[in-house]
Coordinates of C-alpha atoms in Angstrom, one line a residue:
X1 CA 26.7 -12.3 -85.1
X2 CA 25.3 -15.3 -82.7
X3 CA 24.2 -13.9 -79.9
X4 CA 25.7 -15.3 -76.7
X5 CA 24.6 -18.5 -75.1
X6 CA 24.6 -17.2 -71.5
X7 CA 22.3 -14.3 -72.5
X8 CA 19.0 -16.2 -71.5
X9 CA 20.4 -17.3 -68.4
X10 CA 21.4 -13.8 -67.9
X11 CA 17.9 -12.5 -68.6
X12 CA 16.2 -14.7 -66.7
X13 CA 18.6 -14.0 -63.6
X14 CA 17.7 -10.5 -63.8
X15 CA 13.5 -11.1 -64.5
X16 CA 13.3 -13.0 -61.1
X17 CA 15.2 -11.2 -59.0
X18 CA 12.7 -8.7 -57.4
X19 CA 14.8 -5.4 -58.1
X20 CA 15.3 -6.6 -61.8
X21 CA 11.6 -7.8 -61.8
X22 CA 10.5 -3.8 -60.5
X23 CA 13.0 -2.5 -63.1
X24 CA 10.8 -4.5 -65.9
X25 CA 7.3 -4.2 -64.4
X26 CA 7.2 -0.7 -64.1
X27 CA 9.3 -0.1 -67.7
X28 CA 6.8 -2.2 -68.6
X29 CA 3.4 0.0 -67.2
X30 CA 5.0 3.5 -67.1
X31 CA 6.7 3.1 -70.7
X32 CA 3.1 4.5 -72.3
X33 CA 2.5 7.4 -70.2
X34 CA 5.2 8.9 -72.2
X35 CA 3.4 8.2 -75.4
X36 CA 0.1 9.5 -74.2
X37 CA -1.2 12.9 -73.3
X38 CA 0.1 13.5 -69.2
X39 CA -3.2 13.3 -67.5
X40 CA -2.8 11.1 -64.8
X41 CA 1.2 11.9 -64.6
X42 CA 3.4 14.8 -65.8
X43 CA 7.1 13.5 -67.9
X44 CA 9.0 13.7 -65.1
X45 CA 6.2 12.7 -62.7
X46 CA 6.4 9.6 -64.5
X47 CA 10.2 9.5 -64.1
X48 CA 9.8 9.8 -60.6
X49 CA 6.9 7.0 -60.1
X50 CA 9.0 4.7 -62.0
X51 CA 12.1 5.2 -59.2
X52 CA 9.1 4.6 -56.1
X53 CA 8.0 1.7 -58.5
X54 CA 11.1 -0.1 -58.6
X55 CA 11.9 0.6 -54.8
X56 CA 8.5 -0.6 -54.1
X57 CA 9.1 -4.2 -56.1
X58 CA 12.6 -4.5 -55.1
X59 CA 11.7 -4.5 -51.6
X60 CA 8.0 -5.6 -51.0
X61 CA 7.6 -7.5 -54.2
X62 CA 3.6 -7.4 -55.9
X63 CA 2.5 -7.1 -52.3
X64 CA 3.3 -3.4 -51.7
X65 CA 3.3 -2.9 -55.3
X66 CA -0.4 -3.4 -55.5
X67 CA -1.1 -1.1 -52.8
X68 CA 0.4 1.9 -53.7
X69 CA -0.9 1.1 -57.1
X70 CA -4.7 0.8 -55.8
X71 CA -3.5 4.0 -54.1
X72 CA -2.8 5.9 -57.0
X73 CA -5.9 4.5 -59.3
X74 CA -8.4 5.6 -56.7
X75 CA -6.6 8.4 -56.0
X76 CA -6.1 10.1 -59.5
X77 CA -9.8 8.9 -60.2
X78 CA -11.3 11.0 -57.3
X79 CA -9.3 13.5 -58.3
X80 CA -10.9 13.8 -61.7
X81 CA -15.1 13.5 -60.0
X82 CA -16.4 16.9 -60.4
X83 CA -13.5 18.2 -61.9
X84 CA -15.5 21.1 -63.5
X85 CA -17.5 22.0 -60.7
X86 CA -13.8 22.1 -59.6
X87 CA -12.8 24.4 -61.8
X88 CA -15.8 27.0 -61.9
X89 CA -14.6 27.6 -58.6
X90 CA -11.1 27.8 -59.1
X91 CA -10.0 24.7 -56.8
X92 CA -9.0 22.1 -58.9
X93 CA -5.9 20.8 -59.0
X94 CA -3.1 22.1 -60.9
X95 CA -2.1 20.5 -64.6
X96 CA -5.9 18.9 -64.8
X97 CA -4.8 16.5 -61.5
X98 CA -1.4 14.8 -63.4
X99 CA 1.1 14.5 -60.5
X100 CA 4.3 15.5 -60.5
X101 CA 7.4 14.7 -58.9
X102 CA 6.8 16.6 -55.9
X103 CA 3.1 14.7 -56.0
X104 CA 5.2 11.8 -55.9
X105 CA 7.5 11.6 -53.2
X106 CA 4.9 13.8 -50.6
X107 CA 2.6 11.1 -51.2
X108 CA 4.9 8.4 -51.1
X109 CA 8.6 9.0 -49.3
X110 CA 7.5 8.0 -45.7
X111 CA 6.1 4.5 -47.4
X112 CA 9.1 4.4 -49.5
X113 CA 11.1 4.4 -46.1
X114 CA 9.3 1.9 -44.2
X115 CA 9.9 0.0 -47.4
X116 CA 13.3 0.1 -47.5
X117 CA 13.5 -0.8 -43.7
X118 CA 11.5 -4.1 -44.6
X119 CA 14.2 -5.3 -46.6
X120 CA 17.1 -4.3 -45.3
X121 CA 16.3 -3.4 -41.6
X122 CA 16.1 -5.9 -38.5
X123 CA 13.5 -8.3 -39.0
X124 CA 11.7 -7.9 -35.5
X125 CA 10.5 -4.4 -37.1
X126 CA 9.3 -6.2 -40.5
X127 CA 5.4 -6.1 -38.8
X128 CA 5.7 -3.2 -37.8
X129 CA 6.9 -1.3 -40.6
X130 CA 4.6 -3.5 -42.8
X131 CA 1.7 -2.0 -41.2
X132 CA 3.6 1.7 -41.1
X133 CA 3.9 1.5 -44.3
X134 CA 0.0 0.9 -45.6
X135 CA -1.0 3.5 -42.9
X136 CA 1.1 5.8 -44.6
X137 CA -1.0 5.2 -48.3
X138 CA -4.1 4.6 -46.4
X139 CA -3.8 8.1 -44.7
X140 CA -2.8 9.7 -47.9
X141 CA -6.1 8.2 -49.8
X142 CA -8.0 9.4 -46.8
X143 CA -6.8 12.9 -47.1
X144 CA -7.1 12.8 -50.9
X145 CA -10.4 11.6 -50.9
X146 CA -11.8 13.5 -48.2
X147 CA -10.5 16.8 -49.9
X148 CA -11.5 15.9 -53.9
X149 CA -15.2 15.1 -52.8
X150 CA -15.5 17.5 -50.0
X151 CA -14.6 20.5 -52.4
X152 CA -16.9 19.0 -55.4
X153 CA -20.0 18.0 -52.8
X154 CA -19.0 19.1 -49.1
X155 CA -22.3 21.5 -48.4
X156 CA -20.6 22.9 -45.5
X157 CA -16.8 23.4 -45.1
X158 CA -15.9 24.6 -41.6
X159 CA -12.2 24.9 -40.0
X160 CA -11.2 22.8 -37.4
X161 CA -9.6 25.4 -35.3
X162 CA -12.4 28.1 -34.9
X163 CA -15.7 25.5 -36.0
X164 CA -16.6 28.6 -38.5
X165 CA -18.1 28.0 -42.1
X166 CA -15.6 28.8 -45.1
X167 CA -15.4 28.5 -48.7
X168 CA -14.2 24.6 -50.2
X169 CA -10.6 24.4 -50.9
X170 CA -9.8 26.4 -48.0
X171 CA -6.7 25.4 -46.3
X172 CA -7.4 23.1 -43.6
X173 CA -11.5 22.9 -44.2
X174 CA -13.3 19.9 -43.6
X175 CA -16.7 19.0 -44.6
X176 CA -19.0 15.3 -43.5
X177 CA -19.2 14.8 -47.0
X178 CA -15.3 14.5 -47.9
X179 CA -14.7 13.0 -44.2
X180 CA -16.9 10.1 -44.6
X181 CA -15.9 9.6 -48.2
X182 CA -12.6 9.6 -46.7
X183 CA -13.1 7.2 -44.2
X184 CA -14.0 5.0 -47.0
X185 CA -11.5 5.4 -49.1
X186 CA -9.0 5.0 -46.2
X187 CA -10.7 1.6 -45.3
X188 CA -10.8 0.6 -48.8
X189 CA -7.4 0.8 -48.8
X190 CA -6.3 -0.9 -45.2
X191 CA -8.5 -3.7 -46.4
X192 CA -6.2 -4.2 -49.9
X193 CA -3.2 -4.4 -47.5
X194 CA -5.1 -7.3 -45.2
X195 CA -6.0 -8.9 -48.5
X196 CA -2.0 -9.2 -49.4
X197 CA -1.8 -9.9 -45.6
X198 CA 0.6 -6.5 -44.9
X199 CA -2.3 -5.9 -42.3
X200 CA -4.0 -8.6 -39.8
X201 CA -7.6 -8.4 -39.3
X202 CA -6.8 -6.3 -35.6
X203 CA -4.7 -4.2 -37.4
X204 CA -8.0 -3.1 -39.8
X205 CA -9.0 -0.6 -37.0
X206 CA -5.4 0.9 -36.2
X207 CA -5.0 1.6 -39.8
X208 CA -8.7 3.3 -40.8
X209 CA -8.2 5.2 -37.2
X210 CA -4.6 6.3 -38.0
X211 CA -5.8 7.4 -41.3
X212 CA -8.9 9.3 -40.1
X213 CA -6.3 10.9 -37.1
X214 CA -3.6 12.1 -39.9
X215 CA -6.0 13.5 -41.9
X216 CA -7.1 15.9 -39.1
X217 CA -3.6 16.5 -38.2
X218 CA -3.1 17.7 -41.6
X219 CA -6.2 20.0 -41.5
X220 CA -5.1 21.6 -38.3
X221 CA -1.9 22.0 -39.9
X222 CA -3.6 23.7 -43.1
X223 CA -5.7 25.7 -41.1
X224 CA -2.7 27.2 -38.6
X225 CA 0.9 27.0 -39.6
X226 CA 0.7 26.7 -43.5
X227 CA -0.6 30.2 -44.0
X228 CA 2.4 31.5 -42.2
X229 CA 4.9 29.1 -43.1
X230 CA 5.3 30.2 -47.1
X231 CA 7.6 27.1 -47.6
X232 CA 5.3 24.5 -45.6
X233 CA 3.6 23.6 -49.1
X234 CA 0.7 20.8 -49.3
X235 CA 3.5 18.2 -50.3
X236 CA 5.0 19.2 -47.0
X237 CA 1.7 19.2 -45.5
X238 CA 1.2 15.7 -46.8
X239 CA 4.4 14.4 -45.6
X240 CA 3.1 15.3 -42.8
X241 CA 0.0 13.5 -43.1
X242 CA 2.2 10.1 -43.9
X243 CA 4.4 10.5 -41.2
X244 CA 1.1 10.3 -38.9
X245 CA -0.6 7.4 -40.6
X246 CA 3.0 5.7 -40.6
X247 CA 3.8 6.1 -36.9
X248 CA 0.2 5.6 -35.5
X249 CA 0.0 2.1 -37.3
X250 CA 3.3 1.3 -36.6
X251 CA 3.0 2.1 -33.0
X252 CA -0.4 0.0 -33.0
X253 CA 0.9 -2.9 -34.7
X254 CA 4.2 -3.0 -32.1
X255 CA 1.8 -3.2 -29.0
X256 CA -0.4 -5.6 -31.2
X257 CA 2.2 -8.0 -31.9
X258 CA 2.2 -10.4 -29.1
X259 CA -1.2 -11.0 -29.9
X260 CA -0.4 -11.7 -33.7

């Protein structure tokens, strides 16, 4: 049977239009995490990163894409430094630090939004939602980082609310290690986004410090209403965390845009 002549055409119709392009890139990369053992992403974790994936492509293109996948490298490698030491202490994460679904989308729903009102919003917000939206990932990485090396090397974990020492992985604990690491890794991140040119070089500062002020945000939020909320979980807590990150840059990149 000869296949039909309008089939390429089809094809190719499809492989460059950015929603069809996300639907192949991310077949393409997610495809073998169901062939290989789920240590960076549970089964349906990788269902679920393959729905942000294609939002992400379809709407910011290999821009926003790279972010959030810079994101999730550093992320999910920090995750894995001193996973023992981790573990003898009964802190590590869950499933050996594969995400799931809920890992997904309280990581990544604010971003997805700001996303989505990129492409199909008013274009006067397009800046400003640019910049929401790497705020969102940088504050994210800064929180994850901050947390993964503060409980492996933090020599001192105190709360924010009462300034009193604590044992790591306490809800809400901070320590200088896992703050500065997290500085960097929220830096690290804004400066990705200025490389794809989601951020200007005056926006560098209102990310990192919109980053830096979610993550405390979400440490106060650990260390007072999370213990007494039972369904204010840490994916709650860290869409939480987002939505800070989000509207902080956001805000900072609408009063920065006259000087853009």
């Amino acid at each position: 049977m000869a296949l039909s002549p309008e089939l390429p055409a089809i094809f190719l119709a499809v492989a460059t239009h950015p929603w069809g392009m996300g639907v192949l890139v991310n077949t393409v990369l997610i495809t073998p995490l169901f062939l290989l053992p789920p240590t960076l992403l549970t089964r349906w974790g990788a269902v679920h990163a393959w729905i942000l994936g294609v939002i992400l492509w379809g709407t910011l293109g290999w821009r926003g894409y790279l972010v959030v996948l810079v994101y999730f490298g550093v992320g999910s490698l920090v995750t894995k430094v001193g996973y023992q030491v981790k573990a003898t202490k009964g802190i590590a994460e869950k499933r050996g630090g594969a995400r799931g679904p809920e890992n997904v989308w309280g990581s990544a729903a604010v971003g997805a939004l700001c996303a989505l009102g990129v492409a199909f919003g008013d274009s006067s917000w397009t800046f400003a939602l640019q910049m929401a939206f790497v705020g969102s990932f940088a504050a994210k990485l800064t929180d994850t980082v901050s947390s993964e090396i503060g409980k492996a090397y933090g020599r001192r974990t105190i709360l924010l609310t009462t300034l009193q020492a604590v044992p790591p992985g306490t809800e809400g604990a901070v320590s200088l290690e896992g703050t500065l690491a997290g500085l960097g890794g929220g830096l690290g991140l804004t400066l990705v986004g200025y490389g794809v040119g989601m951020v200007p070089f005056m926006g560098i500062p209102i990310c990192v410090g919109a980053a830096f002020l979610a993550n405390l945000v979400e440490s106060w939020v650990g260390a007072t209403w999370q213990g007494q909320w039972p369904w204010l979980t840490n994916e709650w807590a860290n869409g939480i965390n987002t939505l800070v990150g989000a509207a902080v840059s956001g805000l900072g990149a609408w009063i920065l845009r006259p000087l853009i």
